Coordinates of C-alpha atoms and ligand atoms in Angstrom, one line a residue:
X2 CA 62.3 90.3 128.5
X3 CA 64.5 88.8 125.9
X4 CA 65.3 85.1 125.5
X5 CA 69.3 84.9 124.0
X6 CA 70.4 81.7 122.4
X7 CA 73.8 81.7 120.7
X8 CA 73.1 82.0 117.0
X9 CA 76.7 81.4 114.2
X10 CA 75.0 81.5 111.0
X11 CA 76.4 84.6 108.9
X12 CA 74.0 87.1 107.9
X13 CA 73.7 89.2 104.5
X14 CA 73.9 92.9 105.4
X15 CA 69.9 93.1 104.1
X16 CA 69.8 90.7 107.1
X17 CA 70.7 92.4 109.6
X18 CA 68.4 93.9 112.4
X19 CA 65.8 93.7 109.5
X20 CA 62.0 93.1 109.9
X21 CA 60.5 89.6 109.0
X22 CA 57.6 89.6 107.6
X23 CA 57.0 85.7 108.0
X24 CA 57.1 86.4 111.6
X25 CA 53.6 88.3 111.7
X26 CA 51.8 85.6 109.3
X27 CA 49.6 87.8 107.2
X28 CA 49.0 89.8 110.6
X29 CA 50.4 92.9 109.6
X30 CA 49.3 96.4 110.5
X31 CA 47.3 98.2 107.1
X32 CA 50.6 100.7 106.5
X33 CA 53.3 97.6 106.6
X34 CA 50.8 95.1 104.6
X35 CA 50.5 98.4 102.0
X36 CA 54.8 98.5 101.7
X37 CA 55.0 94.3 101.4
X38 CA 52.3 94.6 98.8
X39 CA 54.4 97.2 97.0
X40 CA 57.6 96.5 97.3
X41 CA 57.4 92.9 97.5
X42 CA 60.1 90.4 97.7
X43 CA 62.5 93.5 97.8
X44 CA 61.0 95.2 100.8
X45 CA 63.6 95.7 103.4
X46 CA 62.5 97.7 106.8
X47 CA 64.5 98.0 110.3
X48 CA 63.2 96.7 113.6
X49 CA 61.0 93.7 114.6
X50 CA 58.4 96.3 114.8
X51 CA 59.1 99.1 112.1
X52 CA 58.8 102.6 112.6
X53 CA 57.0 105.2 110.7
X54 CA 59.2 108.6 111.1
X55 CA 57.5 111.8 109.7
X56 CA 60.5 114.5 110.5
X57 CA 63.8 114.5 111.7
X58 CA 66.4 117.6 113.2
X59 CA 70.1 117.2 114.1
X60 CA 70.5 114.1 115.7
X61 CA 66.7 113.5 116.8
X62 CA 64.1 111.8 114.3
X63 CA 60.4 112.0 115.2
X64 CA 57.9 108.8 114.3
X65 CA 54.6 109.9 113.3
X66 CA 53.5 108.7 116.8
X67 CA 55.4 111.7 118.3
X68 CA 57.9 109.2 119.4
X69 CA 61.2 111.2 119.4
X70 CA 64.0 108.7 119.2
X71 CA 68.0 109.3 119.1
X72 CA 69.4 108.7 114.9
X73 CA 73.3 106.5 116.2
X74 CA 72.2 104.3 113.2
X75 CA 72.3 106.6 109.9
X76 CA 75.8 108.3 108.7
X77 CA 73.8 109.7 105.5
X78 CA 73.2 112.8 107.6
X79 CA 75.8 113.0 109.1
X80 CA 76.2 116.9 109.6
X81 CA 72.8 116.4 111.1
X82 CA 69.3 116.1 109.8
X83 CA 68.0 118.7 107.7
X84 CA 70.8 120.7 108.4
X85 CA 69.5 124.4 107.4
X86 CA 72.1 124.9 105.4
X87 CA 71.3 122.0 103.1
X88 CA 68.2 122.7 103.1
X89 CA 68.9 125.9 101.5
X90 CA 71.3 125.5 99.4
X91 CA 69.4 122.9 97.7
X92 CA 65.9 125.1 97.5
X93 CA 68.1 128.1 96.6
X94 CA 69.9 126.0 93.5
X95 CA 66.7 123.9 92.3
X96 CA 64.8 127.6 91.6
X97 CA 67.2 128.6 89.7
X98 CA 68.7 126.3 87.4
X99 CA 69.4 122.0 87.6
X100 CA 70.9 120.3 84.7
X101 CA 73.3 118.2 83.5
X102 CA 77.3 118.6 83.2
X103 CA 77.0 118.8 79.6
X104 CA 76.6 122.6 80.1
X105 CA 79.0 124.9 81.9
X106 CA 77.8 126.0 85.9
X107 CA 80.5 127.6 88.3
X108 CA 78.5 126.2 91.3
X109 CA 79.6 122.5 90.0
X110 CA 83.3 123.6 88.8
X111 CA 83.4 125.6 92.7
X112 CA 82.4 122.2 94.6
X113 CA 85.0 120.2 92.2
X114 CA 87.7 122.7 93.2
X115 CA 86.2 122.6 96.6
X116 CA 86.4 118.5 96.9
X117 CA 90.0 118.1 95.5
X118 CA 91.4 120.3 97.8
X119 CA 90.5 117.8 100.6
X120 CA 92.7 115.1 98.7
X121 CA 96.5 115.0 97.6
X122 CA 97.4 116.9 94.4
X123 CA 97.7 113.8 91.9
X124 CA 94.4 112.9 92.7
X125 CA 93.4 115.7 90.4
X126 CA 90.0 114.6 88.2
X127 CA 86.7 114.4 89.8
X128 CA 83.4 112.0 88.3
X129 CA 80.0 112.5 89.9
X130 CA 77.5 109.7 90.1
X131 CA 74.4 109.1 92.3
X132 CA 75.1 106.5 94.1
X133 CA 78.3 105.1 96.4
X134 CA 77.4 101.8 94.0
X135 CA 77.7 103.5 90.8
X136 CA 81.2 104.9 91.8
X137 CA 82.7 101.7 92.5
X138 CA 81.2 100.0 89.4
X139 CA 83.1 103.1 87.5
X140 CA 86.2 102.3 90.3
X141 CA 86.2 99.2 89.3
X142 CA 85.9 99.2 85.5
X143 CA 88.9 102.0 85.7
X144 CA 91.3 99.4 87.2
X145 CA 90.6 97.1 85.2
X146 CA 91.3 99.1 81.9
X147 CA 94.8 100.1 84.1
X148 CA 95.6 96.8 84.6
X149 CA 94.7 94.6 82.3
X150 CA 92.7 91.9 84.7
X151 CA 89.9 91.4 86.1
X152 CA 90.5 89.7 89.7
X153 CA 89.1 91.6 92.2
X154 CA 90.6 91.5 96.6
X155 CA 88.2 92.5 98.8
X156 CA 87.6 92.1 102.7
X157 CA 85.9 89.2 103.5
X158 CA 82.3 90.5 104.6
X159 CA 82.8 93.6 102.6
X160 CA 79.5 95.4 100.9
X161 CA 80.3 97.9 97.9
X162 CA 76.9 97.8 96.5
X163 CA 74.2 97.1 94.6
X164 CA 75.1 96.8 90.4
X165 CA 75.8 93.7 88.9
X166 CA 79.5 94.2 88.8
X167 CA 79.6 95.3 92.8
X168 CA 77.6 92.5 94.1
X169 CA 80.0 90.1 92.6
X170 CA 82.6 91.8 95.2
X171 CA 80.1 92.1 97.9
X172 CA 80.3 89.0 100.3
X173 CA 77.8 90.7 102.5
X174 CA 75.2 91.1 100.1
X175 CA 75.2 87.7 99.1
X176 CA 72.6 85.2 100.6
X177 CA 74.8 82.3 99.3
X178 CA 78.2 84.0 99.9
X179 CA 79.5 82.4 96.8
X180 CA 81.6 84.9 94.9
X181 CA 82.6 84.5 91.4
X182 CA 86.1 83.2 90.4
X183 CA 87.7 86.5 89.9
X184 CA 86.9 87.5 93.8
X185 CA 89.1 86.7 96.6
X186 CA 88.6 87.7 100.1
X187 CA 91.0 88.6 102.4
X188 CA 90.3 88.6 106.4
X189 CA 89.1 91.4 107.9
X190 CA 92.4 93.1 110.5
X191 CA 91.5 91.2 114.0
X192 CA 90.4 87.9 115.8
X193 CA 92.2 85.9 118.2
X194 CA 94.4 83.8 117.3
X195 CA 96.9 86.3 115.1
X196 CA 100.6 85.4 115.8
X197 CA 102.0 88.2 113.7
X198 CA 101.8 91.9 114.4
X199 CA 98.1 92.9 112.4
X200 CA 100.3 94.6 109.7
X201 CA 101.9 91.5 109.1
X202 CA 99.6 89.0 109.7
X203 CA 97.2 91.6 106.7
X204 CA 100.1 91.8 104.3
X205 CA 100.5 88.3 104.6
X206 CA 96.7 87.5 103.6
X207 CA 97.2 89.9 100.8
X208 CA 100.1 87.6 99.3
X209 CA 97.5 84.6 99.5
X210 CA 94.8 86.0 97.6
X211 CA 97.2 87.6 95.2
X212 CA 98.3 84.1 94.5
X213 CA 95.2 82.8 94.7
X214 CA 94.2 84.9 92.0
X215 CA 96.9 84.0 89.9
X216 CA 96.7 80.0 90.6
X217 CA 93.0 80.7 89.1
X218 CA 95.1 82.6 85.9
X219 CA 93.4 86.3 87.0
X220 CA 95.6 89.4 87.0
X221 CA 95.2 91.0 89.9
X222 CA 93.3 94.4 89.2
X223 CA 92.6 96.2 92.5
X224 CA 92.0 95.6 96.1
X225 CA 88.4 97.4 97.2
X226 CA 88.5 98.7 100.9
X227 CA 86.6 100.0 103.0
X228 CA 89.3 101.2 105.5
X229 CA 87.4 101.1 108.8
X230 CA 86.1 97.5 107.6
X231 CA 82.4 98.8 108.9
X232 CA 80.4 95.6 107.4
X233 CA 83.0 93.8 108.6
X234 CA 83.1 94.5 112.3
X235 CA 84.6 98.1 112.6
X236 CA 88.2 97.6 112.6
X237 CA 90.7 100.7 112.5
X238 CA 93.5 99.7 114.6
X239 CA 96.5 99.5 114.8
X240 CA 97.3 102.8 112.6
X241 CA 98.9 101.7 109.5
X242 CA 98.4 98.4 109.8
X243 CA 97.4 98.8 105.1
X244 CA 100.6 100.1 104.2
X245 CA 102.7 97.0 103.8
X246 CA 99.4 95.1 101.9
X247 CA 99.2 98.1 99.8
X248 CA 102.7 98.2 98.8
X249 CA 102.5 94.4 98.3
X250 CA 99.3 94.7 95.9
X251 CA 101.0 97.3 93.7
X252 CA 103.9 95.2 93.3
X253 CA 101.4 92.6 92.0
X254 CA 100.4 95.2 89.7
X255 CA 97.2 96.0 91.5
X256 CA 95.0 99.2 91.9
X257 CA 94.0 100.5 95.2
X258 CA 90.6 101.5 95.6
X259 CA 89.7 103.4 98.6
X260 CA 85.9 103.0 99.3
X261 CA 85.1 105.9 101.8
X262 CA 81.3 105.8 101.0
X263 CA 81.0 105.0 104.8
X264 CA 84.1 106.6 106.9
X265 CA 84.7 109.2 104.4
X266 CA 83.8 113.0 105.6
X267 CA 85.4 113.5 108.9
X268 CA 83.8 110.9 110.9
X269 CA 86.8 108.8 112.2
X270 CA 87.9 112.6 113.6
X271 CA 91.4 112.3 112.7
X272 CA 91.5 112.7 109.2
X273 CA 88.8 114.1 106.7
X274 CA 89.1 110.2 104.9
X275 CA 89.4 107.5 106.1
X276 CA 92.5 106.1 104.6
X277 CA 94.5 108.9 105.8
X278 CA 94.4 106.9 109.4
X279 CA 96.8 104.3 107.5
X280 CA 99.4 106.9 105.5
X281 CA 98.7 104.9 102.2
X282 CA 97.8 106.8 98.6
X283 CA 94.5 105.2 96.6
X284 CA 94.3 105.3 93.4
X285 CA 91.3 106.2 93.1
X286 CA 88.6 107.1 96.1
X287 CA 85.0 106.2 96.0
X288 CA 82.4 108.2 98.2
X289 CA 78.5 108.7 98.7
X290 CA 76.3 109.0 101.6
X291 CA 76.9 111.9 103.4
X292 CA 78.3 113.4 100.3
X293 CA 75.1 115.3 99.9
X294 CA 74.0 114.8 103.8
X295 CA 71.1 113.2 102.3
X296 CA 70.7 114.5 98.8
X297 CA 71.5 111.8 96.2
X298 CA 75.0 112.2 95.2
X299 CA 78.0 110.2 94.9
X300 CA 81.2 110.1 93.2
X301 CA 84.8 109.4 92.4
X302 CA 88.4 110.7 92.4
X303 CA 91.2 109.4 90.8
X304 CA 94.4 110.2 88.7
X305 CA 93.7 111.8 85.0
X306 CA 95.8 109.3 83.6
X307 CA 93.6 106.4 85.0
X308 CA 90.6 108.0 83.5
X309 CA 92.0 108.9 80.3
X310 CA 93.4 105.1 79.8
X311 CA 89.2 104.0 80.9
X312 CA 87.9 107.0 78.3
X313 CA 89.7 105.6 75.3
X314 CA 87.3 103.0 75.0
X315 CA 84.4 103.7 76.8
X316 CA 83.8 107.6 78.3
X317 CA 81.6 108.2 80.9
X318 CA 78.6 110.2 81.6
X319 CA 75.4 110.4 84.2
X320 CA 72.0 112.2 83.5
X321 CA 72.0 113.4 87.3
X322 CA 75.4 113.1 88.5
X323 CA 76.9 115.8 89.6
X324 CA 74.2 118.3 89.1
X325 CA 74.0 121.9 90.1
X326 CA 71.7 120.7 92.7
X327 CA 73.7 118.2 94.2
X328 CA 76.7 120.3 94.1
X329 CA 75.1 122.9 96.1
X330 CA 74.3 120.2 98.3
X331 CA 77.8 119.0 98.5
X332 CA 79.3 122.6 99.0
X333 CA 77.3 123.2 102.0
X334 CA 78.2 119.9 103.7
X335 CA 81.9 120.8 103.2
X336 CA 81.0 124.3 104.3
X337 CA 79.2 123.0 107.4
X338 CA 82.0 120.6 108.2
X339 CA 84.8 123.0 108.5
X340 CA 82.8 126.1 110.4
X341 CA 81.3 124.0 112.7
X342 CA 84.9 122.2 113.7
X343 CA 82.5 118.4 113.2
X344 CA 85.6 116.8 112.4
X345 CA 87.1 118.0 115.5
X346 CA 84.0 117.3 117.3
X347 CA 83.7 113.7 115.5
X348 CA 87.0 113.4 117.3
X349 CA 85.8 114.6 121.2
X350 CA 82.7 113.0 121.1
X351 CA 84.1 109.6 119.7
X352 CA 86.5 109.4 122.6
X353 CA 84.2 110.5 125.0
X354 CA 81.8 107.8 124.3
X355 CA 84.8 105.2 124.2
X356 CA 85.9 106.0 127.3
X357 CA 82.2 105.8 128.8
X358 CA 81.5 102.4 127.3
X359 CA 85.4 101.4 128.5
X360 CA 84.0 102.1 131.9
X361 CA 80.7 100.5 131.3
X362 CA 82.6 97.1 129.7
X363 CA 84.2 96.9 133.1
X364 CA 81.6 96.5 134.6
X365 CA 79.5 94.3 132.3
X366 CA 81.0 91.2 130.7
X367 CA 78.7 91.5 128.1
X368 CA 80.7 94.4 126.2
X369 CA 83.4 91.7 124.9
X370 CA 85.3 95.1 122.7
X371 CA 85.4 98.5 121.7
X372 CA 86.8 99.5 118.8
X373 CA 86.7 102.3 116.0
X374 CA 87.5 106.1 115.4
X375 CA 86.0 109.6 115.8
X376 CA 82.1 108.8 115.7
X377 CA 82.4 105.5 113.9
X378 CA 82.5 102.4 116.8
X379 CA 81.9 99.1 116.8
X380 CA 80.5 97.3 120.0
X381 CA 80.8 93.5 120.2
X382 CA 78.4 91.9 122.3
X383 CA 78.4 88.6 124.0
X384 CA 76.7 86.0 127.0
X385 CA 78.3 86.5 130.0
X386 CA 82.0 85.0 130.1
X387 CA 82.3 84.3 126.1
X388 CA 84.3 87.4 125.1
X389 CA 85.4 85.0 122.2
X390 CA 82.0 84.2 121.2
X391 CA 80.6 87.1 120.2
X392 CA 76.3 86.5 120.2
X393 CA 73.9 87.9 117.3
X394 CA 70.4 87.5 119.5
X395 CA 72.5 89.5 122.4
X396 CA 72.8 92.2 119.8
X397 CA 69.5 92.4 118.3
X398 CA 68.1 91.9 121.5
X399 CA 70.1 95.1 122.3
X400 CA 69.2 97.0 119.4
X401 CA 65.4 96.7 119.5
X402 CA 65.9 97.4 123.7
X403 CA 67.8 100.3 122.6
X404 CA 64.7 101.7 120.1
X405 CA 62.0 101.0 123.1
X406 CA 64.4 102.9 124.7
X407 CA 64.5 106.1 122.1
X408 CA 67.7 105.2 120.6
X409 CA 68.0 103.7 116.8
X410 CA 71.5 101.7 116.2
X411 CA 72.5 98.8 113.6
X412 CA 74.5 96.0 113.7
X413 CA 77.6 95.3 111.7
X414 CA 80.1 91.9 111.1
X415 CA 79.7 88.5 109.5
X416 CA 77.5 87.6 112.2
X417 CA 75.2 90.4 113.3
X418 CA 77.2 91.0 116.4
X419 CA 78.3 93.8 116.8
X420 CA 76.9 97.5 117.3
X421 CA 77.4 100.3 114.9
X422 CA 77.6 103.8 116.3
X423 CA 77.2 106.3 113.2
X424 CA 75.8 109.3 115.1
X425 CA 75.8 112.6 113.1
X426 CA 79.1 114.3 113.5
X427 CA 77.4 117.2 115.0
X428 CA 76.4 114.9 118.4
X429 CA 76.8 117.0 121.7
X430 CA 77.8 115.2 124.9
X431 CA 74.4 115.4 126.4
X432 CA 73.3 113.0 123.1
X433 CA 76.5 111.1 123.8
X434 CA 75.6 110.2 127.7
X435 CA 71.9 109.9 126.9
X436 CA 73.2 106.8 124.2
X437 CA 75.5 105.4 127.0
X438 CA 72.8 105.8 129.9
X439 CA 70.4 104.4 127.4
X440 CA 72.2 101.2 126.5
X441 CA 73.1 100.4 130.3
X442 CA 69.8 100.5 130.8
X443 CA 68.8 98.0 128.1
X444 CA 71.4 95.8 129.1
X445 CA 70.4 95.5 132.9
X446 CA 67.4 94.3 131.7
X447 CA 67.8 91.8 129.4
X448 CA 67.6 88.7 130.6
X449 CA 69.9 85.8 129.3
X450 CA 68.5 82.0 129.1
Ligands
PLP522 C1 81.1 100.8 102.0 C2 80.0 101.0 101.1 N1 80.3 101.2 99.8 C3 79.3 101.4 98.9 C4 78.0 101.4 99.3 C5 76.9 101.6 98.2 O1 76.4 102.8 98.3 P1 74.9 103.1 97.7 O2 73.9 102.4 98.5 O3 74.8 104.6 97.7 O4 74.9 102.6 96.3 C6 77.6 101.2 100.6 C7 76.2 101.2 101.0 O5 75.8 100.8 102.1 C8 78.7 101.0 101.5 O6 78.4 100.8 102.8

């Protein structure tokens, strides 16, 4: 059974739920001994006791133990794993030609068309990367040929990724959580204590770290946004609760910069993005994981005269992005999307499992909130009685309860505590109950200290 103790020390996103090494003191099995060997100080691996999966089929993954457990962790395949029609498209495109987009190929122009026609008109050019990292370093390089500055907004446990311009805006990702002069943060939409309506109380943040900016003698060049907040605690309510920030930012002269690398591709169900939830207009959108539904691909849209403005000077261009390969992949995902209604089902099966842990919060005082949309919620844990303190070793305690129990989840927020349910969109009810059931169970028997 689990010992709890109320832990408050923020945790970098590598952190979180992550195996420690240190723990086992040179007593690690042969296949975990051979990764720390390889990868070294950069190994990062899930679970106090990792798991070697072999296979993996719509929203089931199996461990090379036979263990079959339920994926509510991973929203990289989020049409579900190794969906057939990936799986073709990509075996059917790789025998017959893959190159770069220095040479003409319909199947690349078709999935361009095919990607635009999910955003609004003016948001009319299209650049493919590999990774959700490499679009925002391009994201953010654009804005800053817009505007003229360099000072970056971002949300205050926000991760954007991995290059050495993104982890300068990535409070998450930084053990230290210093952030460079031209970064300000601004608080993430919630918490008790708000007097303002949520709209105001953000827009009024914004106006702070716009001045911050400018008492440090930065131009404000773009707010970066993840608009359901994910690292930051899952936070999509009220509706609209961006607009008046946004409007506020481009006053300042700032560049909006919708990150949808994470809520992007009909997961919150009622909207394809997103930002759509919030009736504001990026300037340019950033996406990735389940671009491809697992194949490497990532990318960026944005106005032409943004990218003509960044082009003058620089120009852009990526070996692998937006190969025929990765197009077809990203075709068939779109494909997939709209003839099996997952948006819709994102939708039904997101409320469904709201309404089920709603049910199950009122009767365990441990479920301190609910919150999200579609199939992207956030769970806040706590000790019994301390909704306002939400409790990291409640959480992981949860999360490895949850794998013994055949269920894989993460954690999310500045402090590890609360649960991140990122099913594939194509969950069916019967997953949906068995994740509920599942998590009851773990939390009847966890014992608190
Ligand atoms: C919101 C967000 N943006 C960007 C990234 C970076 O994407 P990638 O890991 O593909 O570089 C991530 C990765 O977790 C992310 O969550």
């Amino acid at each position: 059974m689990a010992t709890l103790k109320t832990q408050a020390a923020a945790r970098q996103i590598l952190d979180m739920n992550a195996f420690d090494a240190g723990a086992h003191e040179g007593n690690l099995n042969p296949l975990l001994a051979r990764r720390m060997a390889n990868a070294g100080a950069a190994a990062v691996l899930f679970y106090r006791e990792p798991i070697e999966v072999v296979s993996a089929k719509g929203s089931w993954m199996t461990a090379a133990n036979g263990t079959r457990y339920l994926d509510f962790y991973n929203n990289v395949p989020s049409i579900g794993h190794t969906h057939p029609r990936v799986v073709a498209a990509v075996a059917d495109q790789i025998a017959r030609l893959n190159i770069n987009t220095r040479y003409l190929n319909s199947v690349v122009d078709l999935y361009m068309d095919a990607l635009k026609a999910t955003f609004s008109p003016e948001l009319s050019n299209v650049v493919l990367s590999c990774s959700g990292s490499e679009a925002n370093d391009l994201a953010v390089r654009i804005a800053g040929a817009t505007s003229g500055g360099i000072g970056i907004i971002v949300s205050e446990n926000a991760y954007h990724g991995n290059t050495s311009i993104i982890s300068d805006i990535s409070p998450s990702g930084r053990k230290s959580r210093k952030l460079p002069d031209h970064v300000v943060t601004v608080a993430a939409p919630s918490g008790p204590g708000q007097s303002a309506s949520v709209e105001d109380a953000f827009d009024a943040d914004m106006k702070r770290a716009i001045a911050e900016l400018e008492r440090r003698g930065h131009t404000v060049s773009a707010f970066v946004c993840d608009s359901i907040f994910s690292s930051d605690g899952v936070y999509a309510d009220p509706r609209g609760f961006m607009r008046k920030a946004i409007d506020t930012l481009r006053k300042a002269g700032g560049l909006y910069v919708a990150d949808e690398v994470q809520p992007g591709f009909a997961r919150t169900g009622d909207a394809f993005w997103g930002f759509a939830r919030h009736d504001v207009r990026p300037d340019i959108v950033t996406m990735g994981k389940p671009m491809g539904n697992g194949f490497p691909m990532a990318g960026l849209v944005t106005r032409p005269e943004l990218l003509e403005r960044f082009c003058e000077d620089t120009g852009y261009f990526s070996t692998f992005g937006g190969n025929p390969v990765a197009a077809a992949a990203g075709m068939a995902v779109l494909d997939v999307i709209r003839e099996e209604n997952l948006q819709e089902n994102a939708l039904r099966q997101g409320n469904y499992i709201k309404a089920r842990l709603a049910d199950l919060a009122s009767k365990d005082e441990r479920i301190a909130d609910v919150r999200g949309a579609g199939l992207f919620l956030g769970i806040e844990l706590c000790r019994p009685g301390q909704k306002d303190r939400p409790d990291a070793e409640v959480a992981s305690s949860v999360i490895n309860g949850l794998k013994d129990r055949g269920v894989l989840i993460g954690a999310a927020g500045r402090y590890g505590t609360t649960l991140k349910v990122r099913p594939p969109l194509s969950l069916s009810e019967e997953e949906a109950d068995i994740f509920v059931d599942r998590l009851a169970d773990t939390l009847a028997d966890l014992k608190l200290s």
